[in-house]
Amino acid sequence: MDNAYLKKTWQKARDASARQDFRAALALLQKIKKSIPVDADVQFALAEAHAGMGRLPDAIRECRAGIERVPSAPEGWIHLGRLCLATADGYQALEAFNRAIEIQPQSIHALVGRAEAHALLEDFAAAEADFQKALINSPDHAEITIGLARIQDASGDIDRAEDTLRKACESAPNEVSLWLTLGFALRGWDRIEEARAVCQQARVMHPESDELIAQGADLAYETRDLDEAIALYRQLLEGNPDNPMIQNDLAQALASIGRTDEAEEIFRMLTGKFPFFTKPWLNIALSKRFEERDPDIKAMLALEKKPQLSQDQGIHLQFALGKAFDDAGKADKAFRFYKKANQQHRKHLDFSIEETRDQITRLIAAFDKDMFSRLREAGSSSRKPLFVLGMPRSGTTLLEQVLCAHSAIATAGELRALAQEARRLATNAQAPWPDCLASTKTEDISEAARRYLTALEAKNDNESKIIDKMPQNFLHAGFAASLFPEAVIVHCRRDPVDTCLSIYFQMFPRGMDFAYDLKELGEYFKCYAGLMAHWKALLGDQLIEVHYENLVSDPSTTLKPLLSALDLPWEDALLSHQDHVGRVDTLSLYQVRQPLHKRSTERWRRYENQLGELIGALD
């Protein structure tokens, strides 16, 4: 570019891209293109600007045009490969990275890119080989090590993935990203206490790392160490006082321990200071009951109409408006907002009902009477565990808090230890769950029961019964009964349509991908119901059913048989559980602090005209 004006415009465009103002960069680059339409650098820069604005087809077109000018430059092919990865086109990405490697065989960026393309195509062996080649050329590159571990994890080789990350942390302890990745990996493998230990170890070496403090706070929150979580969120805010996400997380932790006034003050501060950060509106909505003329409804409606509000920002607001209009008795308006929120959120999820059906079929086949009898012989005689399970929104949290009003009952919350032990058996047997049970030895079952009991008692060892209230343990009820043949397992049941509607009306933190489409939700419920029928036939009286509708309408009649099964006397405190509510970290944290009521029974009838897909799937 010899022209001084073009050079100046080019520099402005590059500066705009550097500060991620891609709209300005695009306008400047298009001016340059009119003067020099065949410059490869300009076309690559245009590709970058289009990509930054989410216009991937335009970015790929400009990138290919640039490559035509300089086909021997590996950077162009690498750029094209990255763009193809962004569009999930693994084959085109692979071709682009192959061309780059032909030109520059030792290119780290090309090898890593090709590894990611192989991974996208689920050729994990080829992906690992490319990551290993890249590591030979750059052995201290943390991101390559992380990529390698992720491939090993994706291929099902968790042990090697963990070994890769732990060795990397030992050899490069100053690389915070390695510690973070190991912590996140352990969390993903349901080994949350180990994840927390790793994070604490890393924070000793890197006490100023905001990322490690944030991870520590989140892990403390998940393990119900809410005082620690609050302390760490406050520590984060010292260096990031205007970070709305941290403020919101702090407020949620405060709400979980009953400091709701402090929480609401923060939520309302956030709605004023960061109007397009919409999570606080949902938290406010969940904490109150609305009347039709509530000023909060007016404020949320005005915000929802603003053109600056992105679709993703709108999701939390639409769930909040759905809750508001549901409270106000405006079912049509409520459902319109709930449907809009669910449809938008569902776009981001990858859920297959066929995978769920296959999972349930394999569980039923594996846990037959012969297998169940063999496993139970090696189980623990402890009666301390009290499993409370069922579908989400079926009353598990309510029953947990009611029972915790009893002087001999405590809770460990939503413990992940049962799923963790199932995963451990599968890993040791080198076979998927539950197929691994065929080769599981009796001593493995005894050891799994011992480890589970240790994890349970670490939460609270002062009471005679400790609740494990993980709803998704309905998938593991047979396993729980195998480990603890003398323990009581409580299945919380609720009207199927009410259960599914309540699920549909919630935005879950994660892991409930079946929840955002009415047809899929109904089909998932049928899978769950089929599995629970199998467990009931197999477990008999060890599995006690508690119906939500009976619990809220006649609690004493409902609870007395359960207490009898637990060998515990009746205590009147069970009828005023709201005076004894402890720490709650689920979506029910506001509801369980209220006296027992029947407002949520047969709620679905107000929405009957909109629930055809759900009811059809349930039939």
Coordinates of C-alpha atoms in Angstrom, one line a residue:
M1 CA 0.0 0.0 0.0
D2 CA 1.9 3.0 -1.3
N3 CA -0.9 5.5 -0.9
A4 CA -0.6 7.4 2.4
Y5 CA -4.4 7.6 2.8
L6 CA -4.8 3.8 2.3
K7 CA -2.0 3.1 4.8
K8 CA -3.8 5.3 7.4
T9 CA -7.1 3.7 6.7
W10 CA -5.5 0.2 6.9
Q11 CA -4.1 1.0 10.3
K12 CA -7.4 2.3 11.5
A13 CA -9.1 -0.9 10.4
R14 CA -6.4 -3.0 12.2
D15 CA -6.9 -1.0 15.3
A16 CA -10.7 -1.5 15.1
S17 CA -10.3 -5.2 14.8
A18 CA -7.8 -5.3 17.7
R19 CA -10.5 -3.7 20.0
Q20 CA -13.1 -6.0 18.4
D21 CA -15.1 -3.2 16.8
F22 CA -15.5 -5.4 13.7
R23 CA -18.3 -3.3 12.2
A24 CA -16.0 -0.3 12.0
A25 CA -13.2 -2.5 10.7
L26 CA -15.4 -3.9 8.0
A27 CA -16.5 -0.4 6.8
L28 CA -12.8 0.8 6.6
L29 CA -11.6 -2.4 4.8
Q30 CA -14.4 -2.2 2.2
K31 CA -13.2 1.3 1.4
I32 CA -9.7 -0.1 0.8
K33 CA -11.0 -2.9 -1.3
K34 CA -12.6 -0.5 -3.7
S35 CA -9.1 0.9 -4.4
I36 CA -7.1 -2.3 -4.4
P37 CA -9.6 -5.2 -4.9
V38 CA -7.0 -7.9 -5.3
D39 CA -4.9 -7.5 -2.1
A40 CA -4.6 -10.8 -0.1
D41 CA -4.0 -9.0 3.2
V42 CA -7.1 -7.0 2.8
Q43 CA -9.2 -10.1 2.0
F44 CA -7.8 -12.0 5.1
A45 CA -8.6 -8.9 7.2
L46 CA -12.1 -8.8 5.7
A47 CA -12.5 -12.5 6.6
E48 CA -11.5 -11.7 10.2
A49 CA -14.0 -8.8 10.4
H50 CA -16.9 -10.9 9.0
A51 CA -16.1 -13.7 11.4
G52 CA -16.0 -11.3 14.3
M53 CA -19.6 -10.2 13.4
G54 CA -20.7 -13.9 13.1
R55 CA -20.9 -13.8 9.3
L56 CA -19.0 -17.0 8.7
P57 CA -20.0 -17.7 5.1
D58 CA -18.8 -14.2 4.1
A59 CA -15.6 -14.8 6.1
I60 CA -14.9 -18.1 4.3
R61 CA -15.6 -16.5 0.9
E62 CA -13.1 -13.7 1.6
C63 CA -10.5 -16.1 3.1
R64 CA -10.7 -18.3 0.0
A65 CA -10.3 -15.2 -2.2
G66 CA -7.2 -14.3 -0.3
I67 CA -5.8 -17.8 -0.6
E68 CA -6.2 -17.6 -4.4
R69 CA -3.8 -14.7 -4.4
V70 CA -1.2 -16.4 -2.1
P71 CA -1.8 -20.1 -2.1
S72 CA 1.7 -20.8 -0.8
A73 CA 1.1 -19.0 2.5
P74 CA 0.2 -21.4 5.3
E75 CA -1.4 -18.7 7.4
G76 CA -4.3 -18.4 4.9
W77 CA -5.0 -22.1 5.0
I78 CA -4.9 -22.1 8.8
H79 CA -7.3 -19.2 8.9
L80 CA -9.6 -21.1 6.5
G81 CA -9.4 -24.2 8.6
R82 CA -10.3 -22.3 11.7
L83 CA -13.4 -20.8 10.0
C84 CA -14.5 -24.2 8.8
L85 CA -14.1 -25.5 12.4
A86 CA -16.4 -22.7 13.5
T87 CA -19.1 -23.9 11.1
A88 CA -18.6 -27.5 12.2
D89 CA -17.4 -28.5 8.7
G90 CA -14.8 -31.0 9.8
Y91 CA -14.0 -32.3 6.3
Q92 CA -13.3 -28.8 4.8
A93 CA -11.3 -27.9 7.9
L94 CA -9.2 -31.1 7.6
E95 CA -8.5 -30.3 3.9
A96 CA -7.4 -26.7 4.8
F97 CA -5.1 -27.8 7.6
N98 CA -3.6 -30.6 5.4
R99 CA -2.7 -27.9 2.8
A100 CA -1.0 -25.8 5.5
I101 CA 1.0 -28.8 6.8
E102 CA 2.1 -29.6 3.2
I103 CA 3.6 -26.1 3.0
Q104 CA 4.9 -26.0 6.6
P105 CA 5.1 -29.5 8.2
Q106 CA 6.1 -28.4 11.6
S107 CA 3.5 -25.7 12.0
I108 CA 2.1 -25.9 15.5
H109 CA -1.1 -24.0 14.6
A110 CA -1.7 -26.3 11.6
L111 CA -1.1 -29.5 13.6
V112 CA -3.4 -28.3 16.4
G113 CA -6.0 -27.3 14.0
R114 CA -5.9 -30.6 12.2
A115 CA -6.2 -32.4 15.5
E116 CA -9.3 -30.4 16.3
A117 CA -10.7 -31.3 12.8
H118 CA -10.1 -35.0 13.5
A119 CA -11.8 -34.6 16.8
L120 CA -14.8 -33.0 15.2
L121 CA -15.0 -36.0 12.9
E122 CA -14.6 -38.3 16.0
D123 CA -11.3 -39.7 14.7
F124 CA -9.7 -39.5 18.2
A125 CA -6.7 -41.6 17.4
A126 CA -5.7 -39.3 14.6
A127 CA -6.4 -36.2 16.7
E128 CA -4.2 -37.5 19.5
A129 CA -1.4 -38.3 17.1
D130 CA -1.4 -34.6 15.8
F131 CA -1.5 -33.2 19.4
Q132 CA 1.5 -35.5 20.2
K133 CA 3.4 -34.2 17.1
A134 CA 2.6 -30.6 18.2
L135 CA 3.9 -31.3 21.7
I136 CA 7.2 -32.7 20.3
N137 CA 7.7 -29.3 18.6
S138 CA 6.5 -27.3 21.6
P139 CA 6.7 -29.5 24.7
D140 CA 5.9 -26.7 27.2
H141 CA 2.8 -25.4 25.4
A142 CA 0.0 -25.7 28.0
E143 CA -2.8 -25.3 25.5
I144 CA -1.6 -28.2 23.4
T145 CA -1.4 -30.4 26.6
I146 CA -4.9 -29.3 27.4
G147 CA -6.1 -30.2 23.9
L148 CA -4.5 -33.6 24.2
A149 CA -6.2 -34.3 27.5
R150 CA -9.5 -33.3 26.1
I151 CA -9.1 -35.7 23.3
Q152 CA -8.2 -38.5 25.7
D153 CA -11.3 -37.6 27.7
A154 CA -13.6 -37.5 24.7
S155 CA -12.4 -40.9 23.6
G156 CA -13.4 -42.3 27.0
D157 CA -9.8 -42.7 28.3
I158 CA -10.4 -40.7 31.5
D159 CA -7.4 -42.2 33.3
R160 CA -4.9 -41.1 30.6
A161 CA -6.6 -37.6 30.4
E162 CA -6.2 -37.2 34.2
D163 CA -2.6 -38.5 34.1
T164 CA -1.7 -36.1 31.2
L165 CA -3.1 -33.1 33.2
R166 CA -1.6 -34.1 36.6
K167 CA 1.9 -34.6 35.1
A168 CA 1.6 -31.3 33.3
C169 CA 0.7 -29.5 36.5
E170 CA 3.7 -31.1 38.3
S171 CA 6.1 -30.2 35.5
A172 CA 4.7 -26.7 34.9
P173 CA 3.1 -25.6 38.2
N174 CA 3.2 -21.9 37.2
E175 CA 0.7 -22.6 34.3
V176 CA -2.6 -21.6 35.9
S177 CA -4.5 -22.9 32.8
L178 CA -3.4 -26.4 33.5
W179 CA -4.7 -26.3 37.1
L180 CA -8.0 -24.8 36.0
T181 CA -8.4 -27.5 33.3
L182 CA -7.7 -30.3 35.8
G183 CA -10.2 -28.8 38.2
F184 CA -12.9 -28.5 35.5
A185 CA -12.1 -32.0 34.3
L186 CA -12.5 -33.6 37.7
R187 CA -15.7 -31.6 38.1
G188 CA -17.0 -33.0 34.8
W189 CA -16.1 -36.5 36.0
D190 CA -18.4 -36.0 39.1
R191 CA -15.3 -35.9 41.4
I192 CA -16.1 -32.5 42.8
E193 CA -14.3 -32.9 46.1
E194 CA -11.1 -33.8 44.3
A195 CA -11.7 -30.8 42.0
R196 CA -11.9 -28.6 45.0
A197 CA -8.8 -30.0 46.5
V198 CA -6.9 -29.4 43.3
C199 CA -8.2 -25.8 43.1
Q200 CA -7.1 -25.2 46.7
Q201 CA -3.7 -26.5 46.0
A202 CA -3.3 -24.3 43.0
R203 CA -4.6 -21.2 44.9
V204 CA -1.8 -21.7 47.4
M205 CA 0.7 -21.2 44.6
H206 CA -1.3 -18.6 42.7
P207 CA -3.2 -16.6 45.4
E208 CA -3.8 -13.6 43.1
S209 CA -5.4 -15.6 40.3
D210 CA -9.0 -14.4 39.8
E211 CA -9.7 -17.5 37.6
L212 CA -8.7 -19.9 40.4
I213 CA -10.6 -17.8 43.0
A214 CA -13.7 -18.0 40.8
Q215 CA -13.3 -21.7 40.3
G216 CA -12.9 -22.2 44.1
A217 CA -16.0 -20.1 44.8
D218 CA -18.1 -22.0 42.3
L219 CA -16.9 -25.4 43.6
A220 CA -17.5 -24.3 47.2
Y221 CA -21.1 -23.3 46.2
E222 CA -21.7 -26.6 44.6
T223 CA -20.4 -28.5 47.6
R224 CA -22.7 -26.4 49.9
D225 CA -19.7 -24.7 51.7
L226 CA -21.6 -21.5 51.2
D227 CA -19.6 -19.5 53.8
E228 CA -16.5 -20.2 51.8
A229 CA -18.2 -19.4 48.5
I230 CA -19.4 -16.1 49.9
A231 CA -15.9 -15.2 51.1
L232 CA -14.4 -16.0 47.8
Y233 CA -17.0 -14.1 45.8
R234 CA -16.3 -11.1 48.0
Q235 CA -12.6 -11.5 47.5
L236 CA -13.1 -11.6 43.7
L237 CA -15.2 -8.4 43.9
E238 CA -12.3 -6.5 45.6
G239 CA -10.5 -6.6 42.3
N240 CA -13.6 -6.7 40.1
P241 CA -16.1 -4.4 41.8
D242 CA -18.2 -3.8 38.7
N243 CA -18.4 -7.4 37.5
P244 CA -22.1 -8.2 37.4
M245 CA -21.7 -12.0 37.1
I246 CA -19.7 -12.2 40.4
Q247 CA -22.2 -9.9 42.1
N248 CA -25.1 -12.2 40.9
D249 CA -23.3 -15.3 42.1
L250 CA -22.7 -13.7 45.5
A251 CA -26.3 -12.8 45.8
Q252 CA -27.4 -16.3 44.9
A253 CA -25.1 -17.7 47.6
L254 CA -26.5 -15.3 50.2
A255 CA -30.1 -16.3 49.2
S256 CA -29.1 -20.0 49.7
I257 CA -28.4 -19.4 53.4
G258 CA -31.5 -17.4 53.9
R259 CA -30.1 -13.9 53.7
T260 CA -32.7 -13.0 51.1
D261 CA -32.9 -9.2 51.8
E262 CA -29.2 -8.8 51.1
A263 CA -29.6 -10.9 48.0
E264 CA -32.5 -8.9 46.7
E265 CA -30.6 -5.6 47.3
I266 CA -27.8 -6.9 45.1
F267 CA -30.1 -8.2 42.4
R268 CA -31.9 -4.8 42.2
M269 CA -28.7 -2.9 42.1
L270 CA -27.7 -5.0 39.1
T271 CA -30.9 -4.5 37.2
G272 CA -30.3 -0.7 37.4
K273 CA -26.6 -0.7 36.8
F274 CA -26.4 -3.4 34.1
P275 CA -29.8 -3.4 32.4
F276 CA -28.9 -5.9 29.7
F277 CA -27.5 -8.4 32.3
T278 CA -30.8 -10.2 32.8
K279 CA -30.1 -13.0 35.2
P280 CA -31.0 -10.9 38.3
W281 CA -34.5 -10.4 37.0
L282 CA -35.0 -14.1 37.0
N283 CA -33.7 -14.3 40.6
I284 CA -36.0 -11.5 41.6
A285 CA -39.0 -13.2 39.9
L286 CA -38.3 -16.5 41.7
S287 CA -38.1 -14.8 45.1
K288 CA -41.6 -13.2 45.1
R289 CA -45.2 -13.5 44.0
F290 CA -46.6 -11.0 41.5
E291 CA -49.8 -9.2 41.1
E292 CA -50.9 -8.1 37.6
R293 CA -50.0 -4.4 38.1
D294 CA -46.6 -5.1 39.7
P295 CA -44.1 -2.4 38.6
D296 CA -41.5 -5.1 38.0
I297 CA -43.6 -6.6 35.2
K298 CA -43.8 -3.2 33.5
A299 CA -40.0 -2.8 33.8
M300 CA -39.3 -6.3 32.4
L301 CA -41.7 -5.8 29.5
A302 CA -40.0 -2.5 28.6
L303 CA -36.6 -4.1 28.7
E304 CA -37.8 -7.2 26.7
K305 CA -38.8 -4.9 23.8
K306 CA -35.5 -3.1 23.5
P307 CA -33.7 -3.8 20.2
Q308 CA -30.3 -3.9 22.0
L309 CA -31.4 -7.0 23.9
S310 CA -29.8 -10.1 22.3
Q311 CA -31.8 -13.3 22.0
D312 CA -29.7 -15.0 24.6
Q313 CA -30.0 -12.1 27.0
G314 CA -33.7 -12.4 26.5
I315 CA -34.0 -16.0 27.8
H316 CA -33.6 -15.1 31.5
L317 CA -36.0 -12.2 31.1
Q318 CA -38.6 -14.3 29.3
F319 CA -38.5 -17.0 32.1
A320 CA -38.9 -14.2 34.6
L321 CA -41.9 -12.8 32.7
G322 CA -43.4 -16.2 32.5
K323 CA -43.2 -16.6 36.2
A324 CA -44.7 -13.1 36.8
F325 CA -47.7 -13.7 34.6
D326 CA -48.2 -17.2 36.0
D327 CA -48.4 -15.7 39.5
A328 CA -50.8 -13.0 38.2
G329 CA -53.1 -15.6 36.8
K330 CA -52.5 -14.7 33.1
A331 CA -51.8 -18.1 31.7
D332 CA -51.8 -17.2 28.0
K333 CA -49.2 -14.5 28.5
A334 CA -47.2 -16.6 30.9
F335 CA -47.0 -19.5 28.4
R336 CA -46.1 -17.3 25.5
F337 CA -43.0 -16.1 27.4
Y338 CA -42.1 -19.5 28.7
K339 CA -42.4 -21.0 25.2
K340 CA -40.2 -18.3 23.7
A341 CA -37.5 -18.8 26.3
N342 CA -37.5 -22.6 26.0
Q343 CA -37.4 -22.5 22.2
Q344 CA -34.4 -20.1 22.2
H345 CA -32.5 -22.1 24.9
R346 CA -33.2 -25.4 23.2
K347 CA -31.2 -24.2 20.1
H348 CA -28.0 -24.4 22.2
L349 CA -28.5 -28.0 23.4
D350 CA -27.7 -31.4 22.0
F351 CA -30.2 -33.8 23.4
S352 CA -31.3 -37.2 22.0
I353 CA -34.3 -39.1 23.4
E354 CA -33.0 -42.2 21.6
E355 CA -29.8 -42.1 23.8
T356 CA -32.0 -41.9 26.9
R357 CA -34.2 -44.8 25.8
D358 CA -31.0 -46.9 25.1
Q359 CA -29.7 -45.9 28.6
I360 CA -32.9 -47.1 30.3
T361 CA -33.1 -50.3 28.3
R362 CA -29.5 -51.2 29.3
L363 CA -30.2 -50.4 33.0
I364 CA -33.2 -52.6 33.1
A365 CA -31.4 -55.5 31.3
A366 CA -28.3 -55.2 33.6
F367 CA -30.2 -55.1 36.9
D368 CA -32.2 -58.3 36.7
K369 CA -33.1 -60.3 39.9
D370 CA -30.0 -62.5 39.7
M371 CA -27.6 -59.6 39.3
F372 CA -29.3 -57.7 42.0
S373 CA -29.1 -60.6 44.5
R374 CA -25.4 -61.1 43.7
L375 CA -24.6 -57.4 44.3
R376 CA -26.6 -57.0 47.5
E377 CA -24.7 -59.9 49.2
A378 CA -21.6 -57.6 49.2
G379 CA -23.4 -54.5 50.2
S380 CA -23.0 -52.5 53.5
S381 CA -25.4 -53.1 56.4
S382 CA -25.4 -49.4 57.2
R383 CA -28.9 -47.7 57.5
K384 CA -27.5 -44.2 57.7
P385 CA -28.0 -43.3 54.0
L386 CA -31.5 -42.0 53.2
F387 CA -31.9 -41.7 49.4
V388 CA -34.5 -39.1 48.2
L389 CA -34.9 -39.3 44.4
G390 CA -37.3 -38.7 41.5
M391 CA -37.9 -36.3 38.6
P392 CA -36.8 -32.7 39.1
R393 CA -39.6 -30.6 40.5
S394 CA -41.3 -33.6 42.0
G395 CA -41.0 -32.4 45.6
T396 CA -37.5 -33.8 46.4
T397 CA -36.3 -30.6 47.9
L398 CA -39.5 -30.0 49.9
L399 CA -39.4 -33.5 51.4
E400 CA -35.7 -33.1 52.2
Q401 CA -36.4 -29.9 54.1
V402 CA -39.4 -31.3 55.9
L403 CA -37.5 -34.4 57.0
C404 CA -34.5 -32.2 58.2
A405 CA -36.8 -30.6 60.7
H406 CA -36.5 -34.0 62.5
S407 CA -33.8 -34.0 65.2
A408 CA -32.3 -37.3 63.9
I409 CA -32.1 -36.4 60.2
A410 CA -29.6 -34.3 58.4
T411 CA -28.9 -33.8 54.7
A412 CA -25.8 -34.0 52.5
G413 CA -27.7 -32.2 49.7
E414 CA -27.3 -33.3 46.1
L415 CA -24.4 -35.7 46.5
R416 CA -22.7 -36.9 43.4
A417 CA -20.9 -39.8 45.1
L418 CA -23.3 -42.5 43.8
A419 CA -22.8 -41.6 40.2
Q420 CA -19.1 -41.3 40.8
E421 CA -18.9 -44.9 42.2
A422 CA -20.8 -46.2 39.2
R423 CA -18.3 -44.4 36.9
R424 CA -15.4 -45.8 38.9
L425 CA -16.7 -49.4 38.5
A426 CA -17.0 -48.8 34.7
T427 CA -13.5 -47.4 34.5
N428 CA -11.9 -50.2 36.5
A429 CA -13.8 -52.8 34.4
Q430 CA -13.0 -51.0 31.1
A431 CA -16.6 -51.4 30.1
P432 CA -19.5 -48.9 30.0
W433 CA -22.0 -48.6 32.8
P434 CA -24.0 -50.7 33.6
D435 CA -22.5 -53.5 31.4
C436 CA -19.5 -53.5 33.7
L437 CA -21.6 -55.0 36.5
A438 CA -21.3 -58.4 34.8
S439 CA -17.6 -58.5 35.6
T440 CA -17.7 -56.6 38.9
K441 CA -16.4 -58.5 41.9
T442 CA -18.1 -58.5 45.3
E443 CA -15.1 -56.8 46.9
D444 CA -15.6 -53.9 44.4
I445 CA -19.1 -53.4 45.7
S446 CA -18.0 -53.5 49.3
E447 CA -15.3 -50.9 48.6
A448 CA -17.8 -48.7 46.6
A449 CA -20.2 -48.8 49.6
R450 CA -17.4 -47.9 52.0
R451 CA -16.3 -44.9 49.8
Y452 CA -19.8 -43.7 49.4
L453 CA -20.5 -43.8 53.2
T454 CA -17.2 -41.9 53.8
A455 CA -18.4 -39.2 51.3
L456 CA -21.8 -39.0 53.0
E457 CA -20.5 -38.8 56.5
A458 CA -18.0 -36.1 55.5
K459 CA -21.1 -33.9 55.0
N460 CA -22.7 -34.6 58.4
D461 CA -21.8 -37.4 60.8
N462 CA -23.9 -36.2 63.7
E463 CA -27.3 -37.6 62.9
S464 CA -28.6 -41.2 62.6
K465 CA -29.9 -40.6 59.0
I466 CA -28.3 -38.5 56.3
I467 CA -30.2 -37.6 53.2
D468 CA -28.7 -37.8 49.7
K469 CA -31.1 -35.7 47.8
M470 CA -29.9 -36.1 44.2
P471 CA -33.1 -36.4 42.0
Q472 CA -31.2 -38.0 39.1
N473 CA -30.3 -40.9 41.4
F474 CA -33.5 -42.4 40.0
L475 CA -31.1 -43.7 37.4
H476 CA -29.1 -45.4 40.2
A477 CA -31.8 -46.6 42.6
G478 CA -30.9 -50.3 41.9
F479 CA -27.2 -49.5 42.5
A480 CA -28.0 -47.7 45.7
A481 CA -30.0 -50.6 46.9
S482 CA -27.2 -53.0 46.0
L483 CA -24.6 -51.0 48.0
F484 CA -27.0 -50.5 51.0
P485 CA -29.6 -53.3 51.2
E486 CA -30.9 -52.0 54.6
A487 CA -31.2 -48.3 53.6
V488 CA -34.5 -46.6 52.8
I489 CA -34.9 -45.2 49.3
V490 CA -37.7 -42.6 48.8
H491 CA -39.2 -42.0 45.4
C492 CA -40.9 -38.6 45.2
R493 CA -43.9 -38.7 42.8
R494 CA -46.0 -36.0 41.5
D495 CA -48.7 -35.7 38.8
P496 CA -46.9 -36.3 35.5
V497 CA -48.3 -33.2 33.7
D498 CA -47.7 -31.0 36.8
T499 CA -44.1 -32.3 37.0
C500 CA -43.3 -31.7 33.4
L501 CA -44.9 -28.3 33.3
S502 CA -43.0 -27.2 36.4
I503 CA -39.8 -28.4 34.7
Y504 CA -40.7 -26.5 31.5
F505 CA -41.2 -23.4 33.6
Q506 CA -37.6 -23.5 34.9
M507 CA -34.2 -22.5 33.5
F508 CA -31.8 -25.1 35.0
P509 CA -28.1 -24.4 35.7
R510 CA -27.1 -27.3 33.5
G511 CA -27.5 -31.0 32.8
M512 CA -31.3 -31.0 32.1
D513 CA -31.2 -30.8 28.3
F514 CA -34.5 -32.8 28.0
A515 CA -36.4 -29.9 29.7
Y516 CA -36.9 -27.3 27.0
D517 CA -39.2 -29.1 24.5
L518 CA -42.6 -30.3 25.6
K519 CA -42.6 -33.4 23.4
E520 CA -39.1 -34.4 24.5
L521 CA -40.0 -33.7 28.1
G522 CA -43.0 -36.1 27.9
E523 CA -40.9 -38.8 26.2
Y524 CA -38.2 -38.4 28.9
F525 CA -40.8 -38.7 31.6
K526 CA -42.0 -42.0 30.1
C527 CA -38.5 -43.3 30.2
Y528 CA -38.2 -42.4 33.8
A529 CA -41.6 -43.9 34.7
G530 CA -40.6 -47.2 33.0
L531 CA -37.4 -47.4 34.9
M532 CA -39.0 -46.6 38.3
A533 CA -41.6 -49.3 37.6
H534 CA -38.7 -51.7 37.2
W535 CA -37.0 -50.5 40.4
K536 CA -40.2 -50.9 42.4
A537 CA -40.6 -54.5 41.1
L538 CA -37.0 -55.3 42.0
L539 CA -36.7 -53.4 45.3
G540 CA -40.1 -54.0 46.8
D541 CA -40.6 -52.4 50.2
Q542 CA -37.1 -50.9 50.2
L543 CA -38.4 -48.3 47.8
I544 CA -41.0 -46.1 49.4
E545 CA -43.2 -43.8 47.3
V546 CA -44.2 -40.3 48.6
H547 CA -46.7 -38.4 46.5
Y548 CA -46.2 -34.6 46.4
E549 CA -50.0 -34.0 46.5
N550 CA -50.4 -36.1 49.7
L551 CA -47.4 -34.4 51.3
V552 CA -48.8 -30.9 50.9
S553 CA -52.4 -31.8 51.7
D554 CA -52.0 -34.3 54.6
P555 CA -48.4 -34.3 55.7
S556 CA -48.8 -36.2 59.0
T557 CA -50.6 -39.1 57.3
T558 CA -48.0 -39.1 54.5
L559 CA -44.9 -38.9 56.8
K560 CA -45.7 -41.3 59.6
P561 CA -45.3 -44.5 57.5
L562 CA -42.0 -43.2 56.2
L563 CA -40.7 -42.4 59.8
S564 CA -41.8 -45.9 60.8
A565 CA -39.7 -47.4 58.0
L566 CA -36.8 -45.3 59.3
D567 CA -37.4 -46.5 62.9
L568 CA -37.8 -42.9 64.0
P569 CA -40.5 -41.4 66.3
W570 CA -42.9 -38.7 65.1
E571 CA -41.9 -35.0 65.9
D572 CA -44.3 -32.1 65.5
A573 CA -41.5 -30.0 64.1
L574 CA -42.1 -31.8 60.8
L575 CA -45.3 -29.8 60.3
S576 CA -43.5 -26.4 60.6
H577 CA -40.4 -27.2 58.5
Q578 CA -40.2 -23.6 57.3
D579 CA -38.9 -22.6 60.8
H580 CA -36.0 -25.0 60.4
V581 CA -34.9 -24.7 56.8
G582 CA -31.2 -24.8 56.4
R583 CA -29.1 -24.2 53.4
V584 CA -30.7 -24.7 50.0
D585 CA -28.9 -24.5 46.7
T586 CA -31.6 -25.5 44.2
L587 CA -34.2 -23.7 42.2
S588 CA -36.6 -24.4 45.1
L589 CA -34.6 -22.3 47.6
Y590 CA -37.4 -19.7 48.0
Q591 CA -40.4 -22.1 47.9
V592 CA -39.1 -24.4 50.6
R593 CA -39.0 -21.5 53.1
Q594 CA -42.8 -21.3 52.9
P595 CA -45.3 -23.4 54.9
L596 CA -46.8 -26.4 53.1
H597 CA -49.4 -25.3 50.6
K598 CA -51.4 -26.7 47.7
R599 CA -51.0 -23.9 45.2
S600 CA -48.9 -26.1 42.8
T601 CA -51.3 -29.0 42.6
E602 CA -53.2 -29.4 39.3
R603 CA -51.5 -26.3 38.1
W604 CA -51.4 -27.7 34.6
R605 CA -55.1 -27.3 34.1
R606 CA -54.7 -23.6 33.6
Y607 CA -52.5 -24.4 30.6
E608 CA -54.3 -27.4 29.2
N609 CA -55.0 -25.9 25.8
Q610 CA -51.2 -25.4 25.3
L611 CA -50.1 -28.8 26.4
G612 CA -51.2 -31.0 23.6
E613 CA -47.7 -32.1 22.7
L614 CA -46.8 -32.9 26.2
I615 CA -50.0 -34.8 27.0
G616 CA -49.7 -36.7 23.8
A617 CA -46.1 -37.8 24.6
L618 CA -47.1 -38.9 28.1
D619 CA -50.0 -41.1 26.9

